[in-house]
């Protein structure tokens, strides 16, 4: 069955990974820690995680509304434990699910009808896999991925999925919403600041400014923007301490650093009343508006309903087209030099080619569709200028730009094919940042957030009652086609029943039609002769 018919699947190959997990065998209760695995088997870490980190322990039936209501957009449920084995997995999971369901007090008939579905129970054999930072499973894998030592498909391994799901549902989802609240405070405060600053009298001192209602509002918005930014500085510092400068220097973190610097610079210029008339604050504020909107996608990329990360997609697409873009820039630069030197003696009449930067700006407007070639023939070299202008519009605007669109489309399709894996990776990154930021006393106060072992409950999507949408109308068309074929077959049977007499009748009818056609042609010829 296709992935579109599996609403619980994270990615296309998830079924195969979980189905490959073997059932428990004698001696399978032996576990291992992440630290021991990295120290004793550094060359077999990924193979061990794939083959030996999970075992299937039970399969049983459960009421569908108890499980499906808890899954949401996820494909698994996780439960923490101090033991790698459960004495009675079915009883333990039913107690886990029943406790949650009893709080909801479901009414009879609320779900339309109820049925039982088969579920699979698994045990994660990696001890302290959910531990924070370097002691757990996520941070070593993230560092390995950043160093190009593995692909992002490692985050789809069952054991890694279990850790991500546990941490995400237990505390990271809620903490990320808290982060989002602080970011919205930062974003909204800065938006208010930009609106109020628009008509501010830059000649006033800070003391004079706060004596006006508008001035107090501008200063308050400026300060609140710093308050909203403060938690992110702490997160950035903790991440830098754990990963080091090289591991920290990703596209997202560099974007974050730029927003911190711009916000501090804007506050310094505004409250310090420094060079306000020079316009540098306006330039910094304009750039900050754009970057903060891009940064908002840091939060949307981990939620399925809002999953579109322009920054991540742009990073992947740029990796595919970077050399083609360099070629395009070289073409524009070369053509710009040609037009600039060609209009050397026409700088007064053609200001757009008087300097090289203006020439490049003119060519950019041409690419945008604002092409004005009428004045090219009014120069000392009209033929050459016209040929260069028309050639640029054709080569760049028609050929190369359309090729670029085709390359971007193919690259974006490849990127969206791995949407589920990228969401798992994004969640792992967010989880690790939160773990790195939480102080040690929080980890000690809430030890249940970092259980020694994890257990997983999974629903096999292929065994759910569902409608195969892609084949509904196709089946109807097949039925219609089958009906037509049957009707045609019935007509054929009737023709066979008639035998030679029916065939002779058809021949006679055909002769009559031919004779009528001949008579019509003869009458038309007589009319034309007359």
Coordinates of C-alpha atoms in Angstrom, one line a residue:
X1 CA 0.0 0.0 0.0
X2 CA 1.3 3.5 -0.8
X3 CA 2.4 5.9 1.8
X4 CA -0.6 8.2 1.1
X5 CA -2.8 5.5 2.4
X6 CA -0.8 5.2 5.6
X7 CA -1.6 8.3 7.7
X8 CA 0.5 7.0 10.6
X9 CA 3.7 6.6 8.7
X10 CA 6.6 9.1 9.2
X11 CA 8.3 8.2 6.0
X12 CA 8.0 5.6 3.2
X13 CA 10.4 3.0 4.6
X14 CA 9.2 3.1 8.2
X15 CA 7.2 -0.1 7.8
X16 CA 10.2 -2.1 6.6
X17 CA 12.4 -0.9 9.5
X18 CA 9.9 -1.9 12.2
X19 CA 8.9 -5.2 10.5
X20 CA 12.6 -6.1 10.4
X21 CA 12.7 -6.1 14.2
X22 CA 13.1 -9.7 15.4
X23 CA 11.0 -11.3 18.2
X24 CA 12.5 -11.8 21.6
X25 CA 14.8 -14.9 22.0
X26 CA 16.6 -16.4 25.0
X27 CA 19.4 -14.0 26.0
X28 CA 17.8 -11.1 24.2
X29 CA 17.3 -9.2 27.5
X30 CA 21.0 -8.3 27.6
X31 CA 21.2 -4.5 27.1
X32 CA 24.1 -2.1 26.4
X33 CA 24.7 1.6 27.1
X34 CA 25.5 4.2 24.5
X35 CA 28.9 4.9 26.1
X36 CA 29.8 1.2 26.0
X37 CA 28.7 0.9 22.4
X38 CA 30.7 3.9 21.3
X39 CA 33.8 2.7 23.2
X40 CA 33.8 -1.0 22.4
X41 CA 32.3 -1.1 18.9
X42 CA 32.9 2.3 17.2
X43 CA 32.9 0.8 13.7
X44 CA 29.5 -1.0 14.2
X45 CA 27.4 1.6 16.0
X46 CA 24.8 2.1 13.2
X47 CA 24.7 -1.6 12.4
X48 CA 24.1 -2.5 16.1
X49 CA 21.4 0.1 16.4
X50 CA 19.6 -1.3 13.4
X51 CA 20.0 -5.0 14.3
X52 CA 20.2 -5.3 18.1
X53 CA 18.7 -2.3 19.7
X54 CA 15.0 -3.3 19.6
X55 CA 13.1 -6.5 20.0
X56 CA 9.4 -7.3 19.5
X57 CA 7.9 -8.7 22.7
X58 CA 4.2 -9.1 22.2
X59 CA 1.2 -8.7 19.9
X60 CA -2.3 -8.2 21.2
X61 CA -5.7 -6.6 20.4
X62 CA -6.8 -3.3 21.9
X63 CA -9.7 -0.9 21.5
X64 CA -8.9 1.4 18.5
X65 CA -10.0 4.6 20.2
X66 CA -7.6 4.0 23.0
X67 CA -4.6 4.0 20.7
X68 CA -5.5 6.1 17.6
X69 CA -6.6 9.0 19.8
X70 CA -3.2 9.1 21.4
X71 CA -1.1 8.7 18.3
X72 CA -2.2 11.9 16.5
X73 CA 0.4 12.6 13.8
X74 CA 2.9 10.1 15.3
X75 CA 3.3 6.4 14.4
X76 CA 4.3 5.1 17.8
X77 CA 3.6 5.4 21.6
X78 CA 6.4 5.3 24.1
X79 CA 6.5 4.4 27.8
X80 CA 9.4 4.7 30.3
X81 CA 10.5 2.0 32.7
X82 CA 13.2 1.0 35.0
X83 CA 13.4 -2.5 33.5
X84 CA 14.2 -3.6 30.0
X85 CA 11.4 -6.2 30.2
X86 CA 7.7 -6.1 31.2
X87 CA 6.3 -9.0 33.1
X88 CA 3.1 -8.7 31.1
X89 CA 3.4 -6.3 28.2
X90 CA -0.3 -6.5 27.3
X91 CA -1.4 -5.7 30.8
X92 CA 1.2 -2.9 31.2
X93 CA 0.2 -1.2 28.0
X94 CA -3.6 -1.6 28.6
X95 CA -3.1 0.0 32.0
X96 CA -1.1 2.8 30.4
X97 CA -3.8 3.4 27.8
X98 CA -6.7 2.8 30.1
X99 CA -5.5 5.4 32.6
X100 CA -5.4 8.0 29.9
X101 CA -8.8 7.0 28.5
X102 CA -10.5 7.0 31.9
X103 CA -9.6 10.7 32.3
X104 CA -11.4 11.5 29.1
X105 CA -14.6 9.6 30.2
X106 CA -15.6 8.7 26.6
X107 CA -19.3 8.5 26.0
X108 CA -20.9 5.6 24.3
X109 CA -21.2 6.1 20.6
X110 CA -18.9 9.1 20.6
X111 CA -16.6 7.4 18.1
X112 CA -19.3 6.1 15.8
X113 CA -18.4 2.5 16.6
X114 CA -15.6 0.7 18.3
X115 CA -13.4 -2.1 17.2
X116 CA -10.2 -3.9 18.2
X117 CA -7.0 -3.5 16.3
X118 CA -3.7 -5.5 16.5
X119 CA -0.8 -3.7 18.1
X120 CA 2.8 -4.6 18.4
X121 CA 4.9 -4.1 21.6
X122 CA 8.6 -3.5 21.5
X123 CA 11.4 -3.1 24.0
X124 CA 14.4 -0.8 23.5
X125 CA 17.6 -2.6 24.6
X126 CA 19.7 0.6 24.8
X127 CA 20.1 1.5 28.4
X128 CA 19.7 5.3 29.2
X129 CA 19.0 6.0 25.5
X130 CA 16.8 8.9 26.6
X131 CA 19.5 10.4 28.8
X132 CA 20.3 14.0 28.1
X133 CA 23.4 15.3 26.2
X134 CA 26.3 13.0 25.6
X135 CA 25.0 10.2 27.8
X136 CA 22.0 9.7 25.6
X137 CA 21.6 8.5 22.0
X138 CA 20.6 11.7 20.2
X139 CA 23.6 14.0 20.7
X140 CA 26.3 11.5 19.5
X141 CA 24.2 10.8 16.4
X142 CA 23.7 14.5 15.7
X143 CA 27.4 15.2 16.0
X144 CA 28.1 12.2 13.7
X145 CA 25.5 13.6 11.2
X146 CA 27.0 17.1 11.3
X147 CA 30.4 15.6 10.5
X148 CA 28.9 13.8 7.4
X149 CA 29.6 10.5 9.1
X150 CA 26.0 9.3 8.5
X151 CA 22.9 10.2 6.7
X152 CA 19.7 11.6 8.2
X153 CA 18.0 8.2 7.7
X154 CA 19.7 7.1 10.9
X155 CA 17.1 9.1 12.8
X156 CA 14.4 6.8 11.3
X157 CA 15.9 3.7 13.1
X158 CA 13.3 2.3 15.5
X159 CA 15.4 2.9 18.6
X160 CA 16.1 6.5 17.6
X161 CA 12.5 7.1 16.7
X162 CA 11.5 5.9 20.2
X163 CA 13.9 8.3 21.9
X164 CA 12.6 11.2 19.8
X165 CA 9.0 10.3 20.4
X166 CA 9.5 10.0 24.2
X167 CA 11.3 13.2 24.7
X168 CA 9.1 15.1 22.3
X169 CA 5.8 14.0 23.9
X170 CA 7.1 14.1 27.5
X171 CA 8.5 17.6 27.7
X172 CA 10.1 19.0 24.6
X173 CA 6.9 19.8 22.8
X174 CA 5.6 22.0 25.7
X175 CA 9.0 23.6 26.2
X176 CA 9.2 24.5 22.5
X177 CA 5.8 26.2 22.9
X178 CA 7.3 28.3 25.7
X179 CA 10.2 29.2 23.4
X180 CA 7.6 30.2 20.8
X181 CA 5.9 32.4 23.3
X182 CA 9.1 34.2 24.0
X183 CA 9.9 34.5 20.3
X184 CA 6.4 36.0 19.6
X185 CA 7.1 38.5 22.4
X186 CA 10.3 39.4 20.6
X187 CA 8.7 39.6 17.2
X188 CA 5.6 41.5 18.2
X189 CA 7.6 44.0 20.4
X190 CA 10.0 44.6 17.5
X191 CA 7.1 45.1 15.1
X192 CA 5.6 47.7 17.5
X193 CA 9.0 49.4 17.8
X194 CA 9.4 49.7 14.0
X195 CA 5.9 51.3 13.7
X196 CA 6.4 53.8 16.5
X197 CA 9.9 54.7 15.5
X198 CA 8.8 55.7 12.0
X199 CA 7.9 59.3 13.0
X200 CA 10.2 59.7 16.0
X201 CA 12.1 62.9 16.4
X202 CA 15.7 61.7 16.3
X203 CA 17.0 65.0 17.7
X204 CA 15.5 64.3 21.1
X205 CA 17.6 62.9 23.9
X206 CA 16.5 59.8 25.7
X207 CA 15.2 61.8 28.7
X208 CA 13.2 64.1 26.4
X209 CA 11.9 61.1 24.4
X210 CA 10.4 59.2 27.4
X211 CA 8.5 62.3 28.4
X212 CA 6.2 61.7 25.4
X213 CA 3.7 58.8 25.3
X214 CA 4.9 57.7 21.9
X215 CA 8.5 57.8 23.1
X216 CA 7.7 55.7 26.2
X217 CA 6.0 53.1 23.9
X218 CA 9.0 53.0 21.6
X219 CA 11.4 52.5 24.5
X220 CA 9.2 49.9 26.1
X221 CA 8.9 47.9 22.9
X222 CA 12.7 48.1 22.5
X223 CA 13.3 46.7 25.9
X224 CA 10.6 44.0 25.6
X225 CA 12.3 42.8 22.4
X226 CA 15.5 42.3 24.4
X227 CA 13.6 40.4 27.0
X228 CA 12.1 38.1 24.4
X229 CA 15.5 37.5 22.9
X230 CA 17.2 36.7 26.2
X231 CA 16.2 33.0 26.5
X232 CA 17.5 32.3 23.0
X233 CA 20.9 33.7 23.9
X234 CA 21.1 31.1 26.8
X235 CA 20.1 28.3 24.4
X236 CA 22.7 29.4 21.9
X237 CA 25.4 29.6 24.5
X238 CA 24.6 26.1 25.8
X239 CA 24.6 24.6 22.3
X240 CA 27.9 26.3 21.5
X241 CA 29.4 24.8 24.7
X242 CA 28.3 21.3 23.8
X243 CA 29.2 21.3 20.1
X244 CA 32.1 23.7 19.9
X245 CA 32.4 26.4 17.2
X246 CA 32.7 24.0 14.2
X247 CA 29.8 21.8 15.3
X248 CA 27.7 24.8 16.2
X249 CA 28.2 26.8 12.9
X250 CA 25.1 25.7 11.0
X251 CA 22.9 27.8 8.8
X252 CA 20.2 28.2 11.5
X253 CA 22.7 29.1 14.2
X254 CA 24.4 31.7 12.0
X255 CA 21.0 33.2 11.2
X256 CA 20.3 33.3 15.0
X257 CA 23.6 35.0 15.7
X258 CA 22.8 37.6 13.1
X259 CA 19.5 38.4 14.7
X260 CA 21.1 38.7 18.2
X261 CA 23.7 41.1 16.9
X262 CA 21.2 43.2 15.0
X263 CA 18.8 43.5 17.9
X264 CA 21.6 44.6 20.3
X265 CA 22.9 47.0 17.7
X266 CA 19.4 48.5 17.2
X267 CA 18.9 48.9 20.9
X268 CA 22.3 50.5 21.3
X269 CA 21.7 53.1 18.6
X270 CA 18.1 53.9 19.7
X271 CA 18.6 54.1 23.5
X272 CA 22.1 55.6 23.1
X273 CA 20.8 58.1 20.5
X274 CA 23.9 57.3 18.4
X275 CA 24.0 58.3 14.7
X276 CA 20.2 58.2 14.4
X277 CA 20.3 60.7 11.5
X278 CA 22.7 58.6 9.5
X279 CA 20.1 56.0 8.8
X280 CA 22.0 53.0 10.1
X281 CA 19.2 52.1 12.5
X282 CA 16.7 52.0 9.7
X283 CA 18.9 49.7 7.7
X284 CA 19.4 47.3 10.6
X285 CA 15.7 47.3 11.5
X286 CA 14.7 46.6 7.9
X287 CA 17.1 43.6 7.8
X288 CA 15.9 42.4 11.2
X289 CA 12.3 42.3 10.0
X290 CA 13.2 39.9 7.2
X291 CA 15.4 37.7 9.4
X292 CA 12.9 37.3 12.2
X293 CA 10.2 36.2 9.7
X294 CA 12.7 33.5 8.4
X295 CA 13.5 32.5 12.0
X296 CA 9.8 31.9 12.7
X297 CA 10.1 28.8 10.5
X298 CA 12.5 27.2 13.1
X299 CA 9.3 26.4 15.0
X300 CA 7.0 25.5 12.1
X301 CA 9.4 22.9 10.7
X302 CA 8.7 20.4 13.6
X303 CA 4.9 20.5 13.4
X304 CA 3.3 18.4 10.6
X305 CA 0.4 20.8 10.1
X306 CA 2.8 23.8 9.5
X307 CA 5.7 21.8 8.0
X308 CA 7.4 24.1 5.5
X309 CA 10.9 25.3 6.3
X310 CA 12.0 27.8 3.7
X311 CA 15.5 28.0 5.2
X312 CA 16.0 24.2 5.3
X313 CA 14.6 23.8 1.8
X314 CA 16.7 26.7 0.5
X315 CA 19.8 25.1 2.0
X316 CA 19.2 21.8 0.2
X317 CA 18.2 23.4 -3.1
X318 CA 21.2 25.7 -3.1
X319 CA 23.4 22.7 -2.6
X320 CA 22.1 21.4 -5.9
X321 CA 22.2 24.6 -8.0
X322 CA 25.1 26.5 -6.5
X323 CA 27.4 25.9 -9.5
X324 CA 24.7 26.7 -12.0
X325 CA 24.1 30.0 -10.1
X326 CA 27.8 30.8 -10.3
X327 CA 27.6 30.3 -14.0
X328 CA 24.6 32.6 -14.3
X329 CA 26.4 35.3 -12.3
X330 CA 29.4 35.0 -14.6
X331 CA 27.2 35.4 -17.7
X332 CA 25.5 38.5 -16.2
X333 CA 28.9 39.9 -15.2
X334 CA 30.4 39.3 -18.6
X335 CA 27.4 40.7 -20.5
X336 CA 27.4 43.7 -18.2
X337 CA 31.0 44.5 -19.0
X338 CA 30.3 44.3 -22.7
X339 CA 27.4 46.7 -22.5
X340 CA 29.2 49.1 -20.2
X341 CA 32.2 49.4 -22.5
X342 CA 30.0 49.6 -25.6
X343 CA 28.2 52.7 -24.3
X344 CA 31.5 54.4 -23.2
X345 CA 30.8 57.4 -25.6
X346 CA 27.1 57.5 -24.8
X347 CA 27.2 58.0 -21.0
X348 CA 25.2 61.2 -21.0
X349 CA 22.4 59.8 -23.1
X350 CA 22.3 56.4 -21.4
X351 CA 22.8 56.9 -17.7
X352 CA 21.8 53.3 -17.1
X353 CA 25.1 52.2 -18.6
X354 CA 27.3 55.0 -17.3
X355 CA 28.8 52.9 -14.4
X356 CA 29.2 49.2 -14.0
X357 CA 26.9 48.9 -11.0
X358 CA 24.1 50.7 -12.8
X359 CA 24.7 48.4 -15.8
X360 CA 24.2 45.4 -13.6
X361 CA 21.1 46.9 -12.0
X362 CA 19.7 47.6 -15.5
X363 CA 20.2 43.9 -16.5
X364 CA 18.5 42.7 -13.3
X365 CA 15.4 44.8 -14.3
X366 CA 15.6 43.2 -17.7
X367 CA 15.5 39.8 -16.1
X368 CA 12.5 40.9 -14.1
X369 CA 10.6 41.6 -17.4
X370 CA 11.1 45.4 -17.5
X371 CA 12.9 45.3 -20.8
X372 CA 13.5 48.6 -22.7
X373 CA 15.4 48.0 -25.9
X374 CA 14.1 51.0 -27.8
X375 CA 17.0 53.3 -26.9
X376 CA 19.8 50.9 -27.8
X377 CA 19.8 51.9 -31.5
X378 CA 20.3 55.5 -30.5
X379 CA 24.0 55.1 -29.8
X380 CA 27.4 55.2 -31.5
X381 CA 27.1 51.4 -32.0
X382 CA 23.4 50.8 -32.7
X383 CA 23.7 47.4 -34.4
X384 CA 26.0 45.9 -31.8
X385 CA 24.1 47.3 -28.9
X386 CA 20.8 46.0 -30.2
X387 CA 22.3 42.5 -30.8
X388 CA 23.7 42.4 -27.3
X389 CA 20.4 43.5 -25.8
X390 CA 18.3 41.0 -27.7
X391 CA 20.9 38.3 -27.1
X392 CA 20.9 38.9 -23.4
X393 CA 17.1 38.8 -23.1
X394 CA 17.0 35.6 -25.1
X395 CA 19.9 33.7 -23.6
X396 CA 19.2 34.7 -20.0
X397 CA 15.5 35.4 -19.9
X398 CA 14.3 32.6 -22.1
X399 CA 16.9 29.8 -22.0
X400 CA 19.0 29.9 -18.9
X401 CA 16.3 31.1 -16.5
X402 CA 13.9 28.4 -17.6
X403 CA 16.6 25.9 -17.2
X404 CA 17.1 27.2 -13.6
X405 CA 13.4 26.8 -12.9
X406 CA 13.5 23.2 -14.1
X407 CA 16.6 22.4 -11.9
X408 CA 14.9 24.1 -8.9
X409 CA 11.7 22.1 -9.4
X410 CA 13.6 18.8 -9.7
X411 CA 15.6 19.6 -6.6
X412 CA 12.6 20.7 -4.6
X413 CA 10.8 17.4 -5.5
X414 CA 13.8 15.5 -4.2
X415 CA 13.8 17.5 -1.0
X416 CA 10.1 17.0 -0.3
X417 CA 10.5 13.2 -0.9
X418 CA 12.4 13.1 2.5
X419 CA 9.9 15.3 4.3
X420 CA 9.3 12.7 7.1
X421 CA 13.0 12.1 7.7
X422 CA 13.7 15.8 7.8
X423 CA 11.0 16.3 10.4
X424 CA 12.6 13.6 12.6
X425 CA 16.0 15.3 12.2
X426 CA 14.5 18.7 13.1
X427 CA 12.8 17.3 16.2
X428 CA 16.1 15.7 17.2
X429 CA 17.9 19.0 16.8
X430 CA 15.3 20.9 18.9
X431 CA 15.3 18.2 21.6
X432 CA 19.1 18.3 21.9
X433 CA 19.1 22.1 22.1
X434 CA 16.5 21.9 24.9
X435 CA 18.4 19.2 26.7
X436 CA 21.6 21.2 26.5
X437 CA 20.0 24.2 27.9
X438 CA 18.2 22.6 30.9
X439 CA 20.3 23.0 34.1
X440 CA 21.4 19.9 35.9
X441 CA 19.1 20.5 38.9
X442 CA 16.1 20.2 36.6
X443 CA 17.3 16.8 35.4
X444 CA 17.9 15.7 39.0
X445 CA 14.4 17.0 40.1
X446 CA 12.5 15.3 37.3
X447 CA 14.3 11.9 36.8
X448 CA 11.1 10.4 35.2
X449 CA 11.8 12.5 32.1
X450 CA 14.9 10.4 31.5
X451 CA 13.9 6.8 32.1
X452 CA 16.4 4.0 32.1
X453 CA 14.6 2.0 29.4
X454 CA 11.9 2.7 26.8
X455 CA 9.1 0.5 25.5
X456 CA 7.2 1.1 22.3
X457 CA 3.7 0.4 21.1
X458 CA 3.1 0.5 17.4
X459 CA 0.0 0.1 15.2
X460 CA 0.7 -1.5 11.8
X461 CA -0.9 0.9 9.3
X462 CA -1.5 -1.8 6.8
X463 CA -3.8 -3.7 9.1
X464 CA -6.1 -0.7 9.9
X465 CA -9.6 -0.4 8.5
X466 CA -9.4 2.3 5.9
X467 CA -10.5 3.5 2.5
X468 CA -8.2 3.2 -0.5
X469 CA -8.9 6.7 -1.9
X470 CA -6.7 6.3 -5.0
X471 CA -8.6 3.2 -6.2
X472 CA -12.2 4.2 -5.4
X473 CA -12.9 6.0 -8.6
X474 CA -10.6 3.7 -10.6
X475 CA -12.8 0.7 -9.5
X476 CA -15.9 2.5 -10.6
X477 CA -14.4 3.2 -14.0
X478 CA -13.4 -0.5 -14.3
X479 CA -16.9 -1.5 -13.4
X480 CA -18.3 0.9 -16.1
X481 CA -15.9 -0.5 -18.6
X482 CA -16.8 -4.0 -17.6
X483 CA -20.5 -3.2 -18.1
X484 CA -19.8 -1.8 -21.5
X485 CA -17.8 -4.9 -22.4
X486 CA -20.6 -7.1 -21.2
X487 CA -23.1 -5.1 -23.3
X488 CA -20.9 -5.4 -26.3
X489 CA -20.6 -9.1 -25.7
X490 CA -24.4 -9.4 -25.5
X491 CA -24.7 -7.6 -28.8
X492 CA -22.2 -10.0 -30.3
X493 CA -24.1 -13.0 -29.0
X494 CA -27.3 -11.5 -30.6
X495 CA -25.4 -11.2 -33.9
X496 CA -24.3 -14.8 -33.7
X497 CA -27.8 -15.9 -33.0
X498 CA -29.0 -14.2 -36.2
X499 CA -26.5 -16.2 -38.3
X500 CA -26.2 -15.8 -42.1
X501 CA -29.5 -14.0 -42.4
X502 CA -28.4 -11.2 -40.2
X503 CA -25.2 -10.8 -42.2
X504 CA -27.1 -10.7 -45.5
X505 CA -29.4 -8.0 -44.1
X506 CA -26.3 -5.8 -43.1
X507 CA -24.9 -6.2 -46.7
X508 CA -28.2 -5.1 -48.2
X509 CA -28.3 -2.1 -46.0
X510 CA -24.8 -1.1 -46.9
X511 CA -25.6 -1.4 -50.7
X512 CA -28.6 0.9 -50.3
X513 CA -26.4 3.5 -48.5
X514 CA -23.8 3.4 -51.3
X515 CA -26.4 3.8 -54.0
X516 CA -27.9 6.8 -52.2
X517 CA -24.4 8.3 -52.0
X518 CA -23.9 7.8 -55.8
X519 CA -27.3 9.4 -56.6
X520 CA -26.4 12.4 -54.4
X521 CA -23.0 12.9 -56.3
X522 CA -24.7 12.6 -59.7
X523 CA -27.3 15.3 -58.8
X524 CA -24.6 17.6 -57.7
X525 CA -22.7 17.2 -60.9
X526 CA -25.8 18.0 -63.0
X527 CA -26.5 21.1 -61.0
X528 CA -23.0 22.3 -61.5
X529 CA -23.1 21.7 -65.4
X530 CA -26.4 23.5 -65.6

